[in-house]
Amino acid sequence: IRMGGSDYRAYNNIACIYLEEENIEKAITYLNDSLEKNPVIPEILHNLGVIPFYETEPLDLQKSLDYFSRVIDMKPDFLAKTYAMRGQVYEKLGKMSEAINDYNLAIAHDSSNGWYQELRNKIDEPKENPSDRSAVVSKKYSTFPSFPKPAFSPKVSIWS
């Protein structure tokens, strides 16, 4: 495939197809190529943040957290989804207060999406006991609550 510098969307979308096929190495290659061409495109950074969700080896959750945080700073039109994704990373890291906060922000940005409320409902509120301020995971929670979807470029979006 031969593409010019302005074709970051094509690289991104090809990477998303590889992610859906769980061909992680090729997805990473295309996302990194796309990022080199346009380092400030939120869809690319979001999809790089999604990569650890697909891997079975030790997850690089800090890298994922960094990518999602950069996307949130850019305030894209899929901000709610990125808050929800970052919330899942915080949840996996055991940072329940941060996860709750991000889920609440996702709901605030898009209250019509039941997935965000579902993620939020799976975590118990932080305890009021000063010796234990951390939130606990409810019995319903196992690993990641749901499988993430990549962020296709707006003009070729296939996710809702």
PDB file of C-alpha atoms in Angstrom:
ATOM      1  CA  ILE A   1       0.000   0.000   0.000  1.00  0.00           C
ATOM      2  CA  ARG A   2       1.384   3.378  -0.993  1.00  0.00           C
ATOM      3  CA  MET A   3       0.034   6.443   0.797  1.00  0.00           C
ATOM      4  CA  GLY A   4       1.011  10.069   1.134  1.00  0.00           C
ATOM      5  CA  GLY A   5       1.474  12.107   4.306  1.00  0.00           C
ATOM      6  CA  SER A   6      -2.127  13.277   4.428  1.00  0.00           C
ATOM      7  CA  ASP A   7      -3.506   9.751   4.353  1.00  0.00           C
ATOM      8  CA  TYR A   8      -3.277   9.157   8.089  1.00  0.00           C
ATOM      9  CA  ARG A   9      -6.950   8.136   8.094  1.00  0.00           C
ATOM     10  CA  ALA A  10      -6.188   5.291   5.713  1.00  0.00           C
ATOM     11  CA  TYR A  11      -3.364   4.054   7.966  1.00  0.00           C
ATOM     12  CA  ASN A  12      -5.610   4.404  11.001  1.00  0.00           C
ATOM     13  CA  ASN A  13      -8.500   2.540   9.401  1.00  0.00           C
ATOM     14  CA  ILE A  14      -6.261  -0.262   8.157  1.00  0.00           C
ATOM     15  CA  ALA A  15      -4.922  -0.540  11.709  1.00  0.00           C
ATOM     16  CA  CYS A  16      -8.508  -0.782  13.013  1.00  0.00           C
ATOM     17  CA  ILE A  17      -9.213  -3.642  10.632  1.00  0.00           C
ATOM     18  CA  TYR A  18      -6.104  -5.433  11.915  1.00  0.00           C
ATOM     19  CA  LEU A  19      -7.253  -4.792  15.495  1.00  0.00           C
ATOM     20  CA  GLU A  20     -10.624  -6.357  14.745  1.00  0.00           C
ATOM     21  CA  GLU A  21      -8.777  -9.351  13.286  1.00  0.00           C
ATOM     22  CA  GLU A  22      -6.551  -9.353  16.399  1.00  0.00           C
ATOM     23  CA  ASN A  23      -3.414  -8.938  14.282  1.00  0.00           C
ATOM     24  CA  ILE A  24      -1.807  -6.673  16.857  1.00  0.00           C
ATOM     25  CA  GLU A  25       1.657  -6.368  15.285  1.00  0.00           C
ATOM     26  CA  LYS A  26       0.314  -5.099  11.965  1.00  0.00           C
ATOM     27  CA  ALA A  27      -2.123  -2.777  13.739  1.00  0.00           C
ATOM     28  CA  ILE A  28       0.713  -1.258  15.760  1.00  0.00           C
ATOM     29  CA  THR A  29       2.811  -0.805  12.617  1.00  0.00           C
ATOM     30  CA  TYR A  30       0.028   1.100  10.839  1.00  0.00           C
ATOM     31  CA  LEU A  31      -0.852   3.171  13.902  1.00  0.00           C
ATOM     32  CA  ASN A  32       2.792   4.151  14.421  1.00  0.00           C
ATOM     33  CA  ASP A  33       3.124   5.045  10.711  1.00  0.00           C
ATOM     34  CA  SER A  34      -0.015   7.138  11.006  1.00  0.00           C
ATOM     35  CA  LEU A  35       1.220   8.804  14.199  1.00  0.00           C
ATOM     36  CA  GLU A  36       4.522   9.716  12.514  1.00  0.00           C
ATOM     37  CA  LYS A  37       2.585  11.500   9.770  1.00  0.00           C
ATOM     38  CA  ASN A  38       0.194  13.293  12.155  1.00  0.00           C
ATOM     39  CA  PRO A  39       1.134  13.157  15.865  1.00  0.00           C
ATOM     40  CA  VAL A  40      -1.914  15.118  17.035  1.00  0.00           C
ATOM     41  CA  ILE A  41      -4.780  13.058  15.618  1.00  0.00           C
ATOM     42  CA  PRO A  42      -6.972  11.852  18.513  1.00  0.00           C
ATOM     43  CA  GLU A  43      -8.251   8.718  16.700  1.00  0.00           C
ATOM     44  CA  ILE A  44      -4.696   7.411  16.324  1.00  0.00           C
ATOM     45  CA  LEU A  45      -3.792   8.068  19.958  1.00  0.00           C
ATOM     46  CA  HIS A  46      -7.085   6.505  21.096  1.00  0.00           C
ATOM     47  CA  ASN A  47      -6.380   3.362  19.083  1.00  0.00           C
ATOM     48  CA  LEU A  48      -2.844   3.112  20.451  1.00  0.00           C
ATOM     49  CA  GLY A  49      -4.434   3.287  23.907  1.00  0.00           C
ATOM     50  CA  VAL A  50      -6.721   0.398  22.977  1.00  0.00           C
ATOM     51  CA  ILE A  51      -3.813  -1.915  22.030  1.00  0.00           C
ATOM     52  CA  PRO A  52      -3.168  -3.234  25.578  1.00  0.00           C
ATOM     53  CA  PHE A  53      -6.794  -4.409  25.752  1.00  0.00           C
ATOM     54  CA  TYR A  54      -6.036  -6.859  22.927  1.00  0.00           C
ATOM     55  CA  GLU A  55      -2.776  -8.221  24.290  1.00  0.00           C
ATOM     56  CA  THR A  56      -2.569 -11.296  26.471  1.00  0.00           C
ATOM     57  CA  GLU A  57       0.955 -10.721  27.785  1.00  0.00           C
ATOM     58  CA  PRO A  58       1.600  -8.247  30.598  1.00  0.00           C
ATOM     59  CA  LEU A  59      -0.416  -5.201  29.695  1.00  0.00           C
ATOM     60  CA  ASP A  60       1.312  -1.834  29.374  1.00  0.00           C
ATOM     61  CA  LEU A  61      -1.531  -0.037  31.077  1.00  0.00           C
ATOM     62  CA  GLN A  62       0.511   3.074  31.865  1.00  0.00           C
ATOM     63  CA  LYS A  63       1.136   3.613  28.163  1.00  0.00           C
ATOM     64  CA  SER A  64      -2.568   3.117  27.506  1.00  0.00           C
ATOM     65  CA  LEU A  65      -3.408   5.602  30.256  1.00  0.00           C
ATOM     66  CA  ASP A  66      -1.010   8.143  28.738  1.00  0.00           C
ATOM     67  CA  TYR A  67      -2.557   7.828  25.267  1.00  0.00           C
ATOM     68  CA  PHE A  68      -6.125   8.191  26.573  1.00  0.00           C
ATOM     69  CA  SER A  69      -5.119  11.208  28.684  1.00  0.00           C
ATOM     70  CA  ARG A  70      -3.576  12.889  25.622  1.00  0.00           C
ATOM     71  CA  VAL A  71      -6.788  12.272  23.681  1.00  0.00           C
ATOM     72  CA  ILE A  72      -8.898  13.745  26.488  1.00  0.00           C
ATOM     73  CA  ASP A  73      -6.732  16.878  26.429  1.00  0.00           C
ATOM     74  CA  MET A  74      -7.588  17.249  22.712  1.00  0.00           C
ATOM     75  CA  LYS A  75     -11.358  17.135  23.425  1.00  0.00           C
ATOM     76  CA  PRO A  76     -12.412  15.137  20.354  1.00  0.00           C
ATOM     77  CA  ASP A  77     -16.027  14.396  19.438  1.00  0.00           C
ATOM     78  CA  PHE A  78     -15.644  10.925  20.991  1.00  0.00           C
ATOM     79  CA  LEU A  79     -14.572  12.302  24.377  1.00  0.00           C
ATOM     80  CA  ALA A  80     -17.128  10.254  26.341  1.00  0.00           C
ATOM     81  CA  LYS A  81     -15.826   6.989  24.866  1.00  0.00           C
ATOM     82  CA  THR A  82     -12.249   7.937  25.739  1.00  0.00           C
ATOM     83  CA  TYR A  83     -13.232   8.721  29.344  1.00  0.00           C
ATOM     84  CA  ALA A  84     -14.886   5.301  29.531  1.00  0.00           C
ATOM     85  CA  MET A  85     -11.809   3.602  28.105  1.00  0.00           C
ATOM     86  CA  ARG A  86      -9.473   5.415  30.490  1.00  0.00           C
ATOM     87  CA  GLY A  87     -11.843   4.463  33.309  1.00  0.00           C
ATOM     88  CA  GLN A  88     -11.374   0.815  32.400  1.00  0.00           C
ATOM     89  CA  VAL A  89      -7.594   1.254  32.571  1.00  0.00           C
ATOM     90  CA  TYR A  90      -7.873   2.898  36.001  1.00  0.00           C
ATOM     91  CA  GLU A  91     -10.150   0.067  37.097  1.00  0.00           C
ATOM     92  CA  LYS A  92      -7.626  -2.539  35.943  1.00  0.00           C
ATOM     93  CA  LEU A  93      -4.889  -0.654  37.830  1.00  0.00           C
ATOM     94  CA  GLY A  94      -7.036  -0.751  40.987  1.00  0.00           C
ATOM     95  CA  LYS A  95      -7.543   3.029  41.005  1.00  0.00           C
ATOM     96  CA  MET A  96     -11.266   2.856  41.606  1.00  0.00           C
ATOM     97  CA  SER A  97     -11.860   6.504  42.540  1.00  0.00           C
ATOM     98  CA  GLU A  98     -10.276   7.599  39.248  1.00  0.00           C
ATOM     99  CA  ALA A  99     -12.288   4.970  37.359  1.00  0.00           C
ATOM    100  CA  ILE A 100     -15.536   6.169  38.935  1.00  0.00           C
ATOM    101  CA  ASN A 101     -14.654   9.766  38.078  1.00  0.00           C
ATOM    102  CA  ASP A 102     -13.958   8.903  34.424  1.00  0.00           C
ATOM    103  CA  TYR A 103     -17.136   6.839  34.110  1.00  0.00           C
ATOM    104  CA  ASN A 104     -19.119   9.747  35.556  1.00  0.00           C
ATOM    105  CA  LEU A 105     -17.470  12.110  33.054  1.00  0.00           C
ATOM    106  CA  ALA A 106     -18.323   9.718  30.197  1.00  0.00           C
ATOM    107  CA  ILE A 107     -21.952   9.681  31.354  1.00  0.00           C
ATOM    108  CA  ALA A 108     -21.963  13.492  31.677  1.00  0.00           C
ATOM    109  CA  HIS A 109     -20.737  13.832  28.073  1.00  0.00           C
ATOM    110  CA  ASP A 110     -23.117  11.202  26.659  1.00  0.00           C
ATOM    111  CA  SER A 111     -25.912  10.123  28.978  1.00  0.00           C
ATOM    112  CA  SER A 112     -27.660   8.258  26.145  1.00  0.00           C
ATOM    113  CA  ASN A 113     -24.996   5.536  26.016  1.00  0.00           C
ATOM    114  CA  GLY A 114     -25.960   2.768  28.426  1.00  0.00           C
ATOM    115  CA  TRP A 115     -22.494   1.179  28.207  1.00  0.00           C
ATOM    116  CA  TYR A 116     -20.993   4.007  30.287  1.00  0.00           C
ATOM    117  CA  GLN A 117     -23.609   3.577  33.017  1.00  0.00           C
ATOM    118  CA  GLU A 118     -23.082  -0.190  32.928  1.00  0.00           C
ATOM    119  CA  LEU A 119     -19.341   0.284  33.484  1.00  0.00           C
ATOM    120  CA  ARG A 120     -20.028   2.702  36.331  1.00  0.00           C
ATOM    121  CA  ASN A 121     -22.561   0.420  37.994  1.00  0.00           C
ATOM    122  CA  LYS A 122     -20.022  -2.404  38.261  1.00  0.00           C
ATOM    123  CA  ILE A 123     -17.986  -0.488  40.830  1.00  0.00           C
ATOM    124  CA  ASP A 124     -19.098   0.119  44.396  1.00  0.00           C
ATOM    125  CA  GLU A 125     -18.816   3.639  45.823  1.00  0.00           C
ATOM    126  CA  PRO A 126     -15.704   4.449  47.876  1.00  0.00           C
ATOM    127  CA  LYS A 127     -16.103   3.660  51.545  1.00  0.00           C
ATOM    128  CA  GLU A 128     -16.442   6.518  54.009  1.00  0.00           C
ATOM    129  CA  ASN A 129     -14.072   4.882  56.502  1.00  0.00           C
ATOM    130  CA  PRO A 130     -10.926   7.094  56.572  1.00  0.00           C
ATOM    131  CA  SER A 131      -8.710   4.016  56.943  1.00  0.00           C
ATOM    132  CA  ASP A 132     -10.053   2.599  53.671  1.00  0.00           C
ATOM    133  CA  ARG A 133     -10.838   5.316  51.135  1.00  0.00           C
ATOM    134  CA  SER A 134     -10.348   3.083  48.110  1.00  0.00           C
ATOM    135  CA  ALA A 135     -13.342   1.811  46.212  1.00  0.00           C
ATOM    136  CA  VAL A 136     -13.877  -1.899  45.959  1.00  0.00           C
ATOM    137  CA  VAL A 137     -14.769  -3.906  42.918  1.00  0.00           C
ATOM    138  CA  SER A 138     -18.177  -5.511  43.091  1.00  0.00           C
ATOM    139  CA  LYS A 139     -18.695  -9.239  42.606  1.00  0.00           C
ATOM    140  CA  LYS A 140     -19.862  -8.607  39.029  1.00  0.00           C
ATOM    141  CA  TYR A 141     -16.400  -7.444  37.914  1.00  0.00           C
ATOM    142  CA  SER A 142     -13.830  -9.843  36.491  1.00  0.00           C
ATOM    143  CA  THR A 143     -11.204  -8.328  34.151  1.00  0.00           C
ATOM    144  CA  PHE A 144     -12.017  -5.614  31.643  1.00  0.00           C
ATOM    145  CA  PRO A 145     -15.786  -5.110  31.758  1.00  0.00           C
ATOM    146  CA  SER A 146     -16.128  -5.107  27.993  1.00  0.00           C
ATOM    147  CA  PHE A 147     -14.086  -5.328  24.841  1.00  0.00           C
ATOM    148  CA  PRO A 148     -13.197  -1.890  23.458  1.00  0.00           C
ATOM    149  CA  LYS A 149     -13.846  -0.750  19.928  1.00  0.00           C
ATOM    150  CA  PRO A 150     -11.253   1.181  17.949  1.00  0.00           C
ATOM    151  CA  ALA A 151     -11.975   4.738  16.902  1.00  0.00           C
ATOM    152  CA  PHE A 152     -12.284   4.853  13.147  1.00  0.00           C
ATOM    153  CA  SER A 153     -11.846   8.203  11.466  1.00  0.00           C
ATOM    154  CA  PRO A 154     -15.116  10.169  11.504  1.00  0.00           C
ATOM    155  CA  LYS A 155     -15.888   9.846   7.794  1.00  0.00           C
ATOM    156  CA  VAL A 156     -15.516   6.060   7.847  1.00  0.00           C
ATOM    157  CA  SER A 157     -16.943   5.346  11.289  1.00  0.00           C
ATOM    158  CA  ILE A 158     -18.449   1.927  11.854  1.00  0.00           C
ATOM    159  CA  TRP A 159     -18.743   2.053  15.641  1.00  0.00           C
ATOM    160  CA  SER A 160     -21.584   3.570  17.556  1.00  0.00           C
TER     161      SER A 160
END
